[in-house]
Amino acid sequence: MEKVTIITIAGGSASGKTTFAQTLSDKIFENHSVSHLSMDNYYKDFSHLNFEERQNLNFDHPSSLDIDLICKHLDDLKNFKSIQVPIYDFTTHSQSGKFKTINPSEVVIFDGILALQVEEVRKRSNIKIFIRTDDDIRFIRRLVRDVNDRGRNLDDVINQYLTTVRPMYKFFVEPSIEHADIIVPYYEGNKIAMDLVAAKINTLLSKSVNSEIINNNKIN
């Protein structure tokens, strides 16, 4: 069985986690197979509530996530098994009922605002990264994204940010930076940081592969 490395990326909402994860994936992909999971797809199914009730839920609290399913999927990928990832619908605040298949790979990149806050996820992570982005930049990016891509209105986005996103960031997300192995100051086009992190990870992966080859030779 091949060794699987799990890279976990955390940071505030709209901090650039997914962009960083995708860029990192592209840079690692040259030498290793990579798959990418987002914590956003693992919200619990609240379809039994009406739309207004779903709008008022606190999606920035760990209790909104299906932690058991996240851990099962990470364990399955660690054991080189395929998984069926649920597809979350942000326009309705509910699970879509659709799934996508993620096949086994040498490297799994898992990102989410609470990815380093959840101990069970940290235990399964080999490399832990925190993306640090200024609050005003994150708010502006979230505002544009939610209005343009998720069909939200301006007042609802601002209200959600003030009532749940910002306080949960201060209480849960920001303190999780202490668990990070690597802290990345992120801004658009921070190519140097991406290159440095990718190079470090590629080095670690290469050392792991070489070590495994040496150990196998000793056994033989």
Short mmCIF file of C-alpha atoms in Angstrom, two decimals:
data_model
loop_
_atom_site.label_atom_id
_atom_site.label_comp_id
_atom_site.label_asym_id
_atom_site.label_seq_id
_atom_site.Cartn_x
_atom_site.Cartn_y
_atom_site.Cartn_z
CA MET A 1 0.00 0.00 0.00
CA GLU A 2 1.30 3.45 -0.90
CA LYS A 3 1.95 6.03 1.79
CA VAL A 4 -0.61 8.87 1.75
CA THR A 5 0.29 12.37 2.97
CA ILE A 6 -2.54 14.62 4.18
CA ILE A 7 -1.94 18.37 3.94
CA THR A 8 -4.47 20.43 5.89
CA ILE A 9 -5.02 24.11 5.10
CA ALA A 10 -6.97 26.43 7.41
CA GLY A 11 -7.71 30.15 7.51
CA GLY A 12 -10.61 32.57 7.70
CA SER A 13 -13.49 32.70 5.25
CA ALA A 14 -12.31 33.99 1.84
CA SER A 15 -8.69 33.98 2.98
CA GLY A 16 -7.55 32.24 -0.20
CA LYS A 17 -7.44 28.64 1.07
CA THR A 18 -8.95 27.05 -2.02
CA THR A 19 -6.82 29.13 -4.40
CA PHE A 20 -3.71 28.28 -2.42
CA ALA A 21 -4.69 24.60 -2.28
CA GLN A 22 -5.24 24.45 -6.04
CA THR A 23 -1.97 26.22 -6.81
CA LEU A 24 -0.15 23.95 -4.37
CA SER A 25 -1.78 20.92 -5.97
CA ASP A 26 -0.58 22.02 -9.42
CA LYS A 27 2.99 22.44 -8.16
CA ILE A 28 3.04 19.08 -6.36
CA PHE A 29 1.28 17.26 -9.19
CA GLU A 30 4.45 17.19 -11.29
CA ASN A 31 5.86 14.40 -9.12
CA HIS A 32 2.94 13.04 -7.10
CA SER A 33 -0.76 12.27 -7.54
CA VAL A 34 -2.91 14.80 -5.64
CA SER A 35 -6.57 15.05 -4.63
CA HIS A 36 -8.31 18.04 -3.06
CA LEU A 37 -11.14 18.04 -0.51
CA SER A 38 -13.02 21.03 0.88
CA MET A 39 -14.57 21.10 4.34
CA ASP A 40 -17.37 23.19 2.77
CA ASN A 41 -18.92 20.01 1.37
CA TYR A 42 -19.29 18.43 4.80
CA TYR A 43 -21.96 20.65 6.33
CA LYS A 44 -24.75 18.65 7.92
CA ASP A 45 -27.99 18.38 5.96
CA PHE A 46 -30.45 21.00 7.23
CA SER A 47 -32.99 20.51 4.45
CA HIS A 48 -35.70 19.73 7.05
CA LEU A 49 -35.62 23.43 8.01
CA ASN A 50 -37.21 26.16 5.91
CA PHE A 51 -34.96 28.56 3.99
CA GLU A 52 -35.21 31.38 6.54
CA GLU A 53 -34.26 29.02 9.36
CA ARG A 54 -31.30 27.74 7.37
CA GLN A 55 -30.17 31.31 6.72
CA ASN A 56 -29.98 31.92 10.46
CA LEU A 57 -27.83 28.88 11.24
CA ASN A 58 -24.27 29.36 12.45
CA PHE A 59 -22.24 27.67 9.72
CA ASP A 60 -18.97 28.85 11.26
CA HIS A 61 -19.37 26.68 14.37
CA PRO A 62 -17.87 23.16 14.44
CA SER A 63 -21.29 21.69 15.31
CA SER A 64 -22.51 22.54 11.78
CA LEU A 65 -20.06 20.02 10.28
CA ASP A 66 -20.27 16.26 9.89
CA ILE A 67 -16.96 15.56 11.63
CA ASP A 68 -17.51 11.80 11.65
CA LEU A 69 -17.86 11.69 7.86
CA ILE A 70 -14.80 13.92 7.40
CA CYS A 71 -12.70 11.59 9.52
CA LYS A 72 -14.03 8.49 7.80
CA HIS A 73 -13.21 9.91 4.39
CA LEU A 74 -9.70 10.95 5.46
CA ASP A 75 -9.15 7.47 6.92
CA ASP A 76 -10.42 5.84 3.73
CA LEU A 77 -8.05 7.95 1.62
CA LYS A 78 -5.20 7.11 4.00
CA ASN A 79 -6.01 3.45 3.32
CA PHE A 80 -6.03 4.14 -0.43
CA LYS A 81 -9.81 3.74 -0.84
CA SER A 82 -12.08 5.88 -3.02
CA ILE A 83 -14.72 8.07 -1.36
CA GLN A 84 -18.03 9.69 -2.34
CA VAL A 85 -17.94 13.37 -1.32
CA PRO A 86 -21.31 15.11 -0.85
CA ILE A 87 -21.87 18.28 -2.91
CA TYR A 88 -23.17 21.17 -0.83
CA ASP A 89 -25.50 23.78 -2.35
CA PHE A 90 -24.63 27.24 -0.98
CA THR A 91 -27.59 28.89 -2.66
CA THR A 92 -30.06 26.82 -0.61
CA HIS A 93 -27.90 26.21 2.50
CA SER A 94 -28.40 22.46 2.18
CA GLN A 95 -26.92 19.27 0.77
CA SER A 96 -27.72 18.83 -2.93
CA GLY A 97 -28.08 15.05 -2.72
CA LYS A 98 -25.35 14.70 -5.33
CA PHE A 99 -21.86 13.26 -4.82
CA LYS A 100 -18.49 13.26 -6.54
CA THR A 101 -15.94 10.45 -6.49
CA ILE A 102 -12.47 11.15 -5.15
CA ASN A 103 -9.98 8.44 -6.02
CA PRO A 104 -6.94 7.50 -3.90
CA SER A 105 -3.77 9.55 -4.35
CA GLU A 106 -0.35 9.99 -2.78
CA VAL A 107 -1.25 13.47 -1.47
CA VAL A 108 -4.58 14.68 -0.10
CA ILE A 109 -5.10 18.42 0.36
CA PHE A 110 -7.93 19.20 2.78
CA ASP A 111 -8.97 22.82 3.36
CA GLY A 112 -11.54 24.53 5.56
CA ILE A 113 -11.96 27.41 7.98
CA LEU A 114 -12.06 25.00 10.95
CA ALA A 115 -9.65 22.42 9.56
CA LEU A 116 -7.05 23.03 12.28
CA GLN A 117 -9.58 23.69 15.04
CA VAL A 118 -10.91 20.13 14.94
CA GLU A 119 -8.57 17.84 16.85
CA GLU A 120 -9.69 14.71 14.99
CA VAL A 121 -8.65 16.31 11.70
CA ARG A 122 -5.31 17.50 13.09
CA LYS A 123 -4.48 13.97 14.22
CA ARG A 124 -4.89 12.75 10.65
CA SER A 125 -2.79 15.57 9.13
CA ASN A 126 0.86 15.23 8.21
CA ILE A 127 1.41 18.89 7.26
CA LYS A 128 -0.70 21.71 8.72
CA ILE A 129 -0.86 25.15 7.05
CA PHE A 130 -2.63 28.34 8.12
CA ILE A 131 -3.36 31.09 5.58
CA ARG A 132 -3.22 34.50 7.26
CA THR A 133 -5.11 37.21 5.35
CA ASP A 134 -6.11 40.68 6.56
CA ASP A 135 -9.68 40.92 7.87
CA ASP A 136 -10.73 43.69 5.48
CA ILE A 137 -9.48 41.75 2.45
CA ARG A 138 -11.33 38.64 3.56
CA PHE A 139 -14.55 40.57 4.13
CA ILE A 140 -14.44 42.24 0.71
CA ARG A 141 -13.70 38.96 -1.06
CA ARG A 142 -16.49 37.17 0.83
CA LEU A 143 -18.94 39.96 0.03
CA VAL A 144 -18.19 39.82 -3.70
CA ARG A 145 -18.23 36.01 -3.78
CA ASP A 146 -21.52 35.56 -1.89
CA VAL A 147 -23.37 38.21 -3.89
CA ASN A 148 -22.03 37.25 -7.33
CA ASP A 149 -21.61 33.48 -7.02
CA ARG A 150 -24.05 32.38 -4.32
CA GLY A 151 -27.03 34.62 -5.00
CA ARG A 152 -27.04 36.35 -1.61
CA ASN A 153 -28.16 39.93 -1.07
CA LEU A 154 -25.86 42.56 0.40
CA ASP A 155 -27.66 43.00 3.72
CA ASP A 156 -27.76 39.26 4.42
CA VAL A 157 -24.03 38.86 3.74
CA ILE A 158 -23.14 41.76 6.04
CA ASN A 159 -25.49 40.53 8.78
CA GLN A 160 -24.07 37.01 8.64
CA TYR A 161 -20.52 38.34 8.76
CA LEU A 162 -21.21 40.46 11.85
CA THR A 163 -23.30 37.92 13.77
CA THR A 164 -21.46 34.64 13.09
CA VAL A 165 -18.50 34.82 10.69
CA ARG A 166 -16.43 37.44 12.50
CA PRO A 167 -17.05 36.27 16.10
CA MET A 168 -16.49 32.60 15.18
CA TYR A 169 -13.26 33.56 13.43
CA LYS A 170 -12.03 35.22 16.63
CA PHE A 171 -13.18 32.34 18.82
CA PHE A 172 -12.36 29.25 16.74
CA VAL A 173 -10.37 29.98 13.58
CA GLU A 174 -7.74 32.51 14.61
CA PRO A 175 -6.61 30.56 17.72
CA SER A 176 -6.08 27.44 15.59
CA ILE A 177 -3.02 29.10 14.06
CA GLU A 178 -1.01 27.71 16.99
CA HIS A 179 -1.45 24.22 15.52
CA ALA A 180 0.05 25.16 12.14
CA ASP A 181 3.42 23.86 10.95
CA ILE A 182 3.53 26.60 8.30
CA ILE A 183 1.93 30.07 8.42
CA VAL A 184 1.49 31.74 5.04
CA PRO A 185 0.84 35.49 4.68
CA TYR A 186 -1.52 35.38 1.72
CA TYR A 187 -2.36 37.96 -0.89
CA GLU A 188 -3.13 37.78 -4.61
CA GLY A 189 -0.07 36.69 -6.51
CA ASN A 190 2.05 35.72 -3.50
CA LYS A 191 4.00 33.37 -5.74
CA ILE A 192 7.06 33.30 -3.49
CA ALA A 193 5.13 31.81 -0.56
CA MET A 194 3.46 29.23 -2.78
CA ASP A 195 6.78 28.22 -4.36
CA LEU A 196 8.50 27.93 -0.97
CA VAL A 197 5.73 25.80 0.53
CA ALA A 198 5.51 23.59 -2.56
CA ALA A 199 9.27 23.10 -2.62
CA LYS A 200 9.31 22.19 1.08
CA ILE A 201 6.46 19.72 0.68
CA ASN A 202 8.03 18.14 -2.41
CA THR A 203 11.26 17.73 -0.43
CA LEU A 204 9.43 16.09 2.47
CA LEU A 205 7.56 13.78 0.12
CA SER A 206 10.78 12.83 -1.68
CA LYS A 207 12.49 12.06 1.63
CA SER A 208 9.53 9.93 2.64
CA VAL A 209 9.67 7.97 -0.61
CA ASN A 210 13.45 7.48 -0.37
CA SER A 211 13.16 6.37 3.25
CA GLU A 212 10.49 3.84 2.30
CA ILE A 213 12.68 2.46 -0.51
CA ILE A 214 15.64 2.07 1.88
CA ASN A 215 13.48 0.34 4.50
CA ASN A 216 12.03 -2.04 1.89
CA ASN A 217 15.54 -2.91 0.70
CA LYS A 218 16.60 -3.64 4.28
CA ILE A 219 13.62 -5.93 4.73
CA ASN A 220 14.39 -7.74 1.49
#
